[in-house]
Short mmCIF file of C-alpha atoms in Angstrom, two decimals:
data_model
loop_
_atom_site.label_atom_id
_atom_site.label_comp_id
_atom_site.label_asym_id
_atom_site.label_seq_id
_atom_site.Cartn_x
_atom_site.Cartn_y
_atom_site.Cartn_z
CA MET A 22 11.48 -6.35 19.06
CA THR A 23 7.66 -6.02 19.11
CA ASN A 24 5.82 -3.43 17.03
CA THR A 25 4.83 -1.56 20.18
CA LEU A 26 8.40 -1.41 21.39
CA LEU A 27 9.64 -0.42 17.94
CA GLN A 28 7.19 2.46 17.81
CA ALA A 29 8.23 3.58 21.27
CA ALA A 30 11.90 3.35 20.34
CA ARG A 31 11.36 5.53 17.28
CA LYS A 32 9.61 8.39 19.11
CA THR A 33 11.56 11.65 19.14
CA ALA A 34 11.51 12.06 22.91
CA VAL A 35 14.44 14.17 24.09
CA ALA A 36 15.51 12.95 27.51
CA ALA A 37 18.78 13.16 29.41
CA LEU A 38 19.97 9.70 30.41
CA SER A 39 23.68 10.45 30.24
CA GLY A 40 25.91 7.60 31.27
CA VAL A 41 23.55 4.87 30.04
CA LEU A 42 25.86 3.96 27.20
CA GLY A 43 28.84 3.61 29.55
CA ALA A 44 32.00 2.24 28.05
CA GLY A 45 30.24 -0.15 25.68
CA LEU A 46 28.09 -2.22 28.06
CA LEU A 47 24.87 -1.01 29.66
CA THR A 48 24.48 -1.65 33.37
CA ALA A 49 21.69 -1.18 35.89
CA ALA A 50 23.97 1.13 37.88
CA THR A 51 24.37 3.60 35.04
CA VAL A 52 20.63 3.69 34.46
CA ALA A 53 19.95 4.25 38.15
CA ALA A 54 22.46 7.09 38.21
CA ALA A 55 20.89 8.89 35.23
CA PRO A 56 19.78 12.49 35.88
CA ALA A 57 16.21 13.70 35.58
CA ALA A 58 14.69 13.63 32.10
CA GLN A 59 14.26 16.73 30.01
CA ALA A 60 11.16 17.79 28.09
CA ALA A 61 10.04 15.72 25.11
CA THR A 62 9.70 16.86 21.49
CA THR A 63 6.85 15.69 19.27
CA CYS A 64 6.18 16.34 15.57
CA SER A 65 2.96 16.58 13.55
CA GLY A 66 2.24 16.70 9.85
CA THR A 67 4.14 14.84 7.14
CA ALA A 68 7.34 15.18 5.16
CA SER A 69 6.44 15.33 1.47
CA ILE A 70 8.97 14.41 -1.21
CA TYR A 71 8.61 14.62 -4.98
CA GLY A 72 10.88 12.66 -7.28
CA VAL A 73 11.52 11.64 -10.87
CA LEU A 74 12.18 8.02 -11.83
CA PRO A 75 14.82 7.11 -14.45
CA ASP A 76 12.01 6.58 -16.98
CA GLY A 77 10.83 10.17 -16.48
CA ARG A 78 7.75 9.52 -14.33
CA LEU A 79 6.96 11.80 -11.39
CA THR A 80 6.62 10.34 -7.86
CA PHE A 81 5.18 11.64 -4.59
CA SER A 82 6.04 10.16 -1.17
CA THR A 83 5.07 11.09 2.37
CA ILE A 84 6.96 10.20 5.56
CA THR A 85 5.94 10.52 9.21
CA PRO A 86 8.50 13.02 10.59
CA ALA A 87 8.55 11.69 14.17
CA THR A 88 9.20 8.05 13.27
CA GLY A 89 10.62 7.93 9.74
CA GLU A 90 7.75 5.65 8.65
CA LEU A 91 6.94 5.74 4.93
CA LYS A 92 3.22 6.48 4.62
CA LYS A 93 2.61 6.34 0.88
CA VAL A 94 4.17 6.44 -2.58
CA VAL A 95 2.25 7.31 -5.73
CA ILE A 96 3.60 7.40 -9.29
CA GLY A 97 2.43 9.73 -12.04
CA ALA A 98 2.90 10.25 -15.74
CA ASP A 99 6.06 10.76 -17.78
CA LEU A 100 7.19 14.41 -17.82
CA GLY A 101 7.92 14.30 -21.54
CA PHE A 102 11.42 15.77 -21.27
CA GLU A 103 14.75 14.73 -19.75
CA PRO A 104 15.00 16.35 -16.28
CA LYS A 105 18.20 17.60 -14.70
CA ALA A 106 17.28 19.34 -11.41
CA MET A 107 14.11 20.01 -9.44
CA ALA A 108 12.75 22.16 -6.60
CA THR A 109 9.35 21.95 -4.89
CA LEU A 110 7.65 25.30 -4.34
CA ASN A 111 4.45 24.09 -2.64
CA PHE A 112 2.02 21.16 -2.46
CA ASN A 113 1.00 21.43 -6.13
CA THR A 114 3.87 23.28 -7.83
CA VAL A 115 7.27 21.86 -8.77
CA LEU A 116 10.03 23.44 -10.86
CA VAL A 117 12.18 21.17 -13.05
CA THR A 118 15.04 22.00 -15.38
CA SER A 119 15.79 20.00 -18.49
CA THR A 120 19.13 18.81 -19.82
CA ALA A 121 18.57 21.30 -22.67
CA GLY A 122 18.60 24.22 -20.19
CA ALA A 123 14.85 24.94 -20.09
CA LEU A 124 12.86 25.53 -16.89
CA TYR A 125 9.41 23.96 -16.51
CA ARG A 126 6.61 24.36 -13.97
CA LEU A 127 4.68 21.24 -13.01
CA ASP A 128 1.12 21.75 -11.76
CA VAL A 129 0.43 18.67 -9.67
CA LEU A 130 -2.80 17.05 -8.49
CA THR A 131 -2.37 14.25 -5.97
CA ASN A 132 -4.29 12.27 -3.35
CA ASN A 133 -3.84 8.94 -1.57
CA THR A 134 -4.08 6.88 -4.75
CA SER A 135 -3.15 9.03 -7.75
CA LEU A 136 -0.65 11.57 -9.02
CA VAL A 137 -1.44 13.50 -12.19
CA LEU A 138 -0.47 16.75 -13.87
CA GLU A 139 -3.26 19.31 -14.11
CA ARG A 140 -1.82 20.34 -17.46
CA PRO A 141 1.27 19.49 -19.53
CA PRO A 142 4.53 20.90 -18.13
CA VAL A 143 4.58 24.70 -18.57
CA LYS A 144 7.85 25.97 -20.04
CA LEU A 145 8.83 29.14 -18.19
CA PHE A 146 12.23 29.67 -19.84
CA ASP A 147 13.54 28.19 -23.08
CA SER A 148 17.22 28.34 -22.08
CA GLY A 149 19.72 29.54 -19.52
CA TRP A 150 18.78 27.09 -16.76
CA THR A 151 21.80 24.80 -16.88
CA HIS A 152 21.79 24.27 -13.10
CA ASP A 153 22.92 20.87 -11.90
CA LYS A 154 21.07 21.39 -8.59
CA LEU A 155 17.98 23.34 -7.60
CA THR A 156 16.22 23.89 -4.24
CA TYR A 157 13.59 26.21 -2.73
CA ASP A 158 13.76 27.47 0.86
CA GLY A 159 10.01 28.01 1.34
CA HIS A 160 10.52 31.73 2.00
CA GLY A 161 10.73 33.17 -1.49
CA HIS A 162 14.24 32.20 -2.51
CA LEU A 163 15.19 29.65 -5.13
CA TYR A 164 18.80 28.45 -5.08
CA GLY A 165 20.81 26.56 -7.67
CA THR A 166 24.35 25.69 -8.65
CA ALA A 167 25.84 25.81 -12.13
CA GLY A 168 29.51 25.09 -12.72
CA GLY A 169 30.30 25.65 -9.03
CA LEU A 170 28.50 29.01 -8.94
CA LEU A 171 25.78 29.38 -6.29
CA LEU A 172 22.83 31.45 -7.54
CA GLN A 173 19.81 32.92 -5.76
CA TYR A 174 16.49 33.94 -7.33
CA LEU A 175 13.42 35.64 -5.91
CA VAL A 176 10.16 33.72 -6.46
CA SER A 177 7.25 36.14 -6.00
CA GLN A 178 4.24 33.94 -6.86
CA PRO A 179 3.09 30.43 -5.80
CA LYS A 180 2.74 29.57 -9.49
CA PRO A 181 5.32 31.66 -11.37
CA THR A 182 4.74 32.29 -15.05
CA GLY A 183 8.17 33.49 -16.12
CA SER A 184 10.64 36.31 -15.56
CA ALA A 185 7.96 38.46 -13.89
CA HIS A 186 7.81 36.00 -11.00
CA ILE A 187 11.29 34.41 -11.00
CA GLY A 188 13.98 37.06 -11.08
CA GLN A 189 16.50 39.18 -9.19
CA ARG A 190 19.25 36.74 -10.11
CA ARG A 191 22.10 37.06 -7.62
CA GLU A 192 25.49 35.36 -7.67
CA ILE A 193 26.23 34.27 -4.10
CA GLY A 194 29.68 32.85 -4.71
CA SER A 195 31.87 30.45 -6.64
CA GLY A 196 33.56 27.22 -5.59
CA PHE A 197 30.32 25.48 -4.64
CA VAL A 198 31.28 22.12 -6.11
CA LEU A 199 28.86 20.00 -4.09
CA LYS A 200 27.55 16.47 -4.31
CA THR A 201 24.12 17.36 -2.92
CA LEU A 202 22.29 20.59 -2.12
CA THR A 203 19.00 21.19 -0.31
CA ALA A 204 17.31 24.07 1.49
CA ALA A 205 16.93 23.47 5.22
CA GLY A 206 15.12 26.71 6.10
CA ASP A 207 14.86 30.42 5.40
CA ASP A 208 18.03 31.24 3.38
CA ARG A 209 19.69 28.21 4.95
CA LEU A 210 21.22 25.47 2.81
CA LEU A 211 22.50 21.98 3.58
CA ALA A 212 25.06 20.26 1.37
CA THR A 213 27.43 17.32 1.16
CA THR A 214 30.72 16.95 -0.67
CA GLY A 215 32.23 14.06 -2.58
CA ALA A 216 34.55 13.48 0.37
CA GLY A 217 31.57 13.01 2.71
CA ALA A 218 31.52 16.33 4.59
CA LEU A 219 28.19 17.82 5.70
CA TYR A 220 27.97 21.62 5.44
CA SER A 221 25.38 24.18 6.51
CA TYR A 222 25.28 27.54 4.70
CA LYS A 223 23.55 30.73 5.83
CA ILE A 224 22.87 33.40 3.20
CA ASP A 225 22.40 36.96 4.48
CA SER A 226 20.21 39.72 3.03
CA ALA A 227 23.14 41.25 1.15
CA GLY A 228 24.04 38.00 -0.58
CA GLY A 229 26.95 37.16 1.70
CA TRP A 230 27.34 33.68 3.08
CA SER A 231 28.85 31.76 5.96
CA ARG A 232 29.49 28.04 6.37
CA ASP A 233 29.35 25.69 9.34
CA ASP A 234 31.06 22.30 9.05
CA LEU A 235 28.54 19.96 10.67
CA LYS A 236 30.39 16.71 9.90
CA ALA A 237 33.86 16.22 8.46
CA SER A 238 33.05 12.82 6.95
CA GLY A 239 30.52 10.01 6.85
CA TRP A 240 28.02 11.40 4.33
CA SER A 241 29.65 10.35 1.06
CA ALA A 242 27.26 7.46 0.36
CA PHE A 243 24.32 9.78 -0.31
CA ASP A 244 23.70 10.93 -3.86
CA GLN A 245 20.48 12.69 -2.83
CA LEU A 246 19.95 14.72 0.35
CA VAL A 247 16.67 16.56 0.93
CA SER A 248 15.16 18.49 3.83
CA PRO A 249 11.60 19.73 4.43
CA GLY A 250 13.02 22.04 7.11
CA GLY A 251 12.70 21.76 10.86
CA GLY A 252 15.99 19.89 11.19
CA LEU A 253 14.84 16.81 9.28
CA TYR A 254 17.31 15.41 6.74
CA TYR A 255 16.70 12.48 4.36
CA GLY A 256 19.57 10.80 2.53
CA ARG A 257 19.27 8.30 -0.34
CA ILE A 258 22.02 5.76 -1.14
CA ALA A 259 22.06 5.14 -4.88
CA THR A 260 23.74 1.72 -4.77
CA THR A 261 21.02 0.19 -2.57
CA GLY A 262 18.06 2.55 -2.94
CA ALA A 263 17.93 2.88 0.86
CA MET A 264 16.58 6.04 2.48
CA TYR A 265 17.88 7.11 5.91
CA TRP A 266 16.62 9.93 8.12
CA TYR A 267 18.24 12.27 10.61
CA LYS A 268 16.96 14.89 13.06
CA ASP A 269 19.02 17.96 13.92
CA ALA A 270 17.84 19.20 17.32
CA ASN A 271 18.90 22.75 16.48
CA PRO A 272 19.64 23.27 12.78
CA ALA A 273 20.61 26.90 13.41
CA ASP A 274 23.33 26.30 16.00
CA GLY A 275 26.09 25.56 13.49
CA SER A 276 26.90 22.24 15.16
CA GLY A 277 26.41 18.68 13.99
CA SER A 278 26.84 17.16 17.44
CA ASP A 279 23.09 17.20 18.06
CA ILE A 280 22.11 15.37 14.86
CA ALA A 281 20.27 12.15 15.76
CA TYR A 282 21.11 9.18 13.53
CA HIS A 283 18.28 6.67 12.97
CA ASN A 284 20.38 4.03 11.25
CA ASP A 285 18.50 1.09 12.80
CA THR A 286 15.14 2.43 11.67
CA PRO A 287 15.56 3.73 8.10
CA VAL A 288 12.65 4.92 6.00
CA ASN A 289 13.42 2.03 3.64
CA THR A 290 16.30 -0.34 3.01
CA GLY A 291 15.63 -0.16 -0.73
CA GLY A 292 13.22 0.98 -3.43
CA TRP A 293 14.18 4.66 -3.73
CA THR A 294 15.28 4.58 -7.37
CA GLN A 295 14.42 8.18 -8.29
CA GLN A 296 17.17 10.03 -10.15
CA LEU A 297 15.95 13.31 -8.59
CA LEU A 298 14.35 14.07 -5.22
CA SER A 299 12.95 17.29 -3.76
CA ALA A 300 11.23 17.94 -0.43
CA GLN A 301 8.33 20.35 -0.03
CA PRO A 302 9.24 23.02 2.55
CA GLY A 303 7.33 23.48 5.79
CA THR A 304 4.92 20.54 5.83
CA PHE A 305 5.26 19.64 9.52
CA THR A 306 5.77 21.25 12.92
CA CYS A 307 7.58 20.14 16.06
CA THR A 308 6.81 21.24 19.62
CA THR A 309 8.48 20.66 22.96
CA ALA A 310 6.33 19.60 25.90
CA ALA A 311 6.66 21.50 29.16
CA ASP A 312 6.34 18.40 31.33
CA PRO A 313 9.40 16.18 31.89
CA LEU A 314 9.37 12.51 31.00
CA ASP A 315 7.56 10.31 33.53
CA GLY A 316 10.08 7.73 34.80
CA ARG A 317 7.22 5.29 35.37
CA ASP A 318 6.28 5.35 31.69
CA ILE A 319 8.48 2.44 30.58
CA PRO A 320 7.86 2.73 26.79
CA ALA A 321 8.67 6.46 26.96
CA VAL A 322 11.81 5.80 29.01
CA LYS A 323 12.92 3.24 26.42
CA ALA A 324 12.26 5.76 23.66
CA ALA A 325 14.32 8.34 25.55
CA GLY A 326 17.19 5.91 25.87
CA ARG A 327 17.06 5.11 22.17
CA ASP A 328 17.07 8.82 21.39
CA LEU A 329 20.22 9.27 23.47
CA MET A 330 21.83 6.44 21.52
CA ASN A 331 21.02 8.37 18.35
CA ARG A 332 22.60 11.57 19.67
CA HIS A 333 25.68 10.09 21.34
CA ASP A 334 28.86 10.13 19.23
CA GLY A 335 26.95 10.56 15.99
CA GLY A 336 24.74 7.53 16.57
CA VAL A 337 27.52 4.94 16.64
CA TRP A 338 25.95 3.42 19.77
CA ASN A 339 22.58 2.97 18.09
CA ASN A 340 22.71 -0.67 17.07
CA SER A 341 20.71 -3.77 17.87
CA THR A 342 23.31 -5.14 20.31
CA GLN A 343 23.37 -2.06 22.51
CA TRP A 344 19.62 -1.55 22.24
CA SER A 345 19.00 -5.13 23.32
CA CYS A 346 20.94 -4.46 26.53
CA LEU A 347 18.93 -1.30 27.28
CA GLU A 348 15.63 -3.01 26.51
CA GLN A 349 16.37 -5.79 29.01
CA LEU A 350 17.17 -3.22 31.70
#
């Protein structure tokens, strides 16, 4: 596949070409019978992900949200303590807990070529932060789990200095024994279990919660799952270091049937060796065009077909054999 075709195939263009996949073989008849295309969705900005390598060094990576293309990776200095969990508050502020139960604030300076700390890690709390997972929703709430207990905190400043700015500790519930946990939006969490289920949690203003089972299985390989919001999910496989990406068309609908799988076009097939990963909330936007897809725009039509492959039956049709048939048509 040429670079031009690959780029077209990876566009997030939502178009209805139902029937193209048929019963396993693509035919000209099914393409001809496809209904009119729907409006297309495009994304701008970048997905920004901080991480910590096994040797304690901080990393910063950016990914193009519409295509899953890795744009850059920069590596910084050693944190100076053994990290346990992390949450990104904003573009230059990251919270990290230590294995000793302390909570630190990292003040980050980064550009295209360097990643440094403006000052040594600032210890906000000496103890009590024994959370095994930590995530920030971008709307003032920090979440964490400790011993299966889900906790919520109010963060009132972009650069908190201690209990004055991180407080109102609230116990949401027990039994949250999860393999991964990430914030996917305002008081909305995404999690996986050891058995491979994908869950979405919504926390209400009173501290109550509800759960939607997006997928019953298939997500057990990921030891890290992060989301910058907007329905984008990134999963890292520890055994290979591969990073895969997924786009949920409507992350608030409580359904996993509209999650697009981009298994043929991962962010990377290896190299993601960070022991911790955390996405910065709200670093990109997606819009839907009012005009339908032009059937004479062949690259766009191909991209629409590839998008349908991603959305159909959880992406099981999205493979090189099926795509080769569609490309020839």
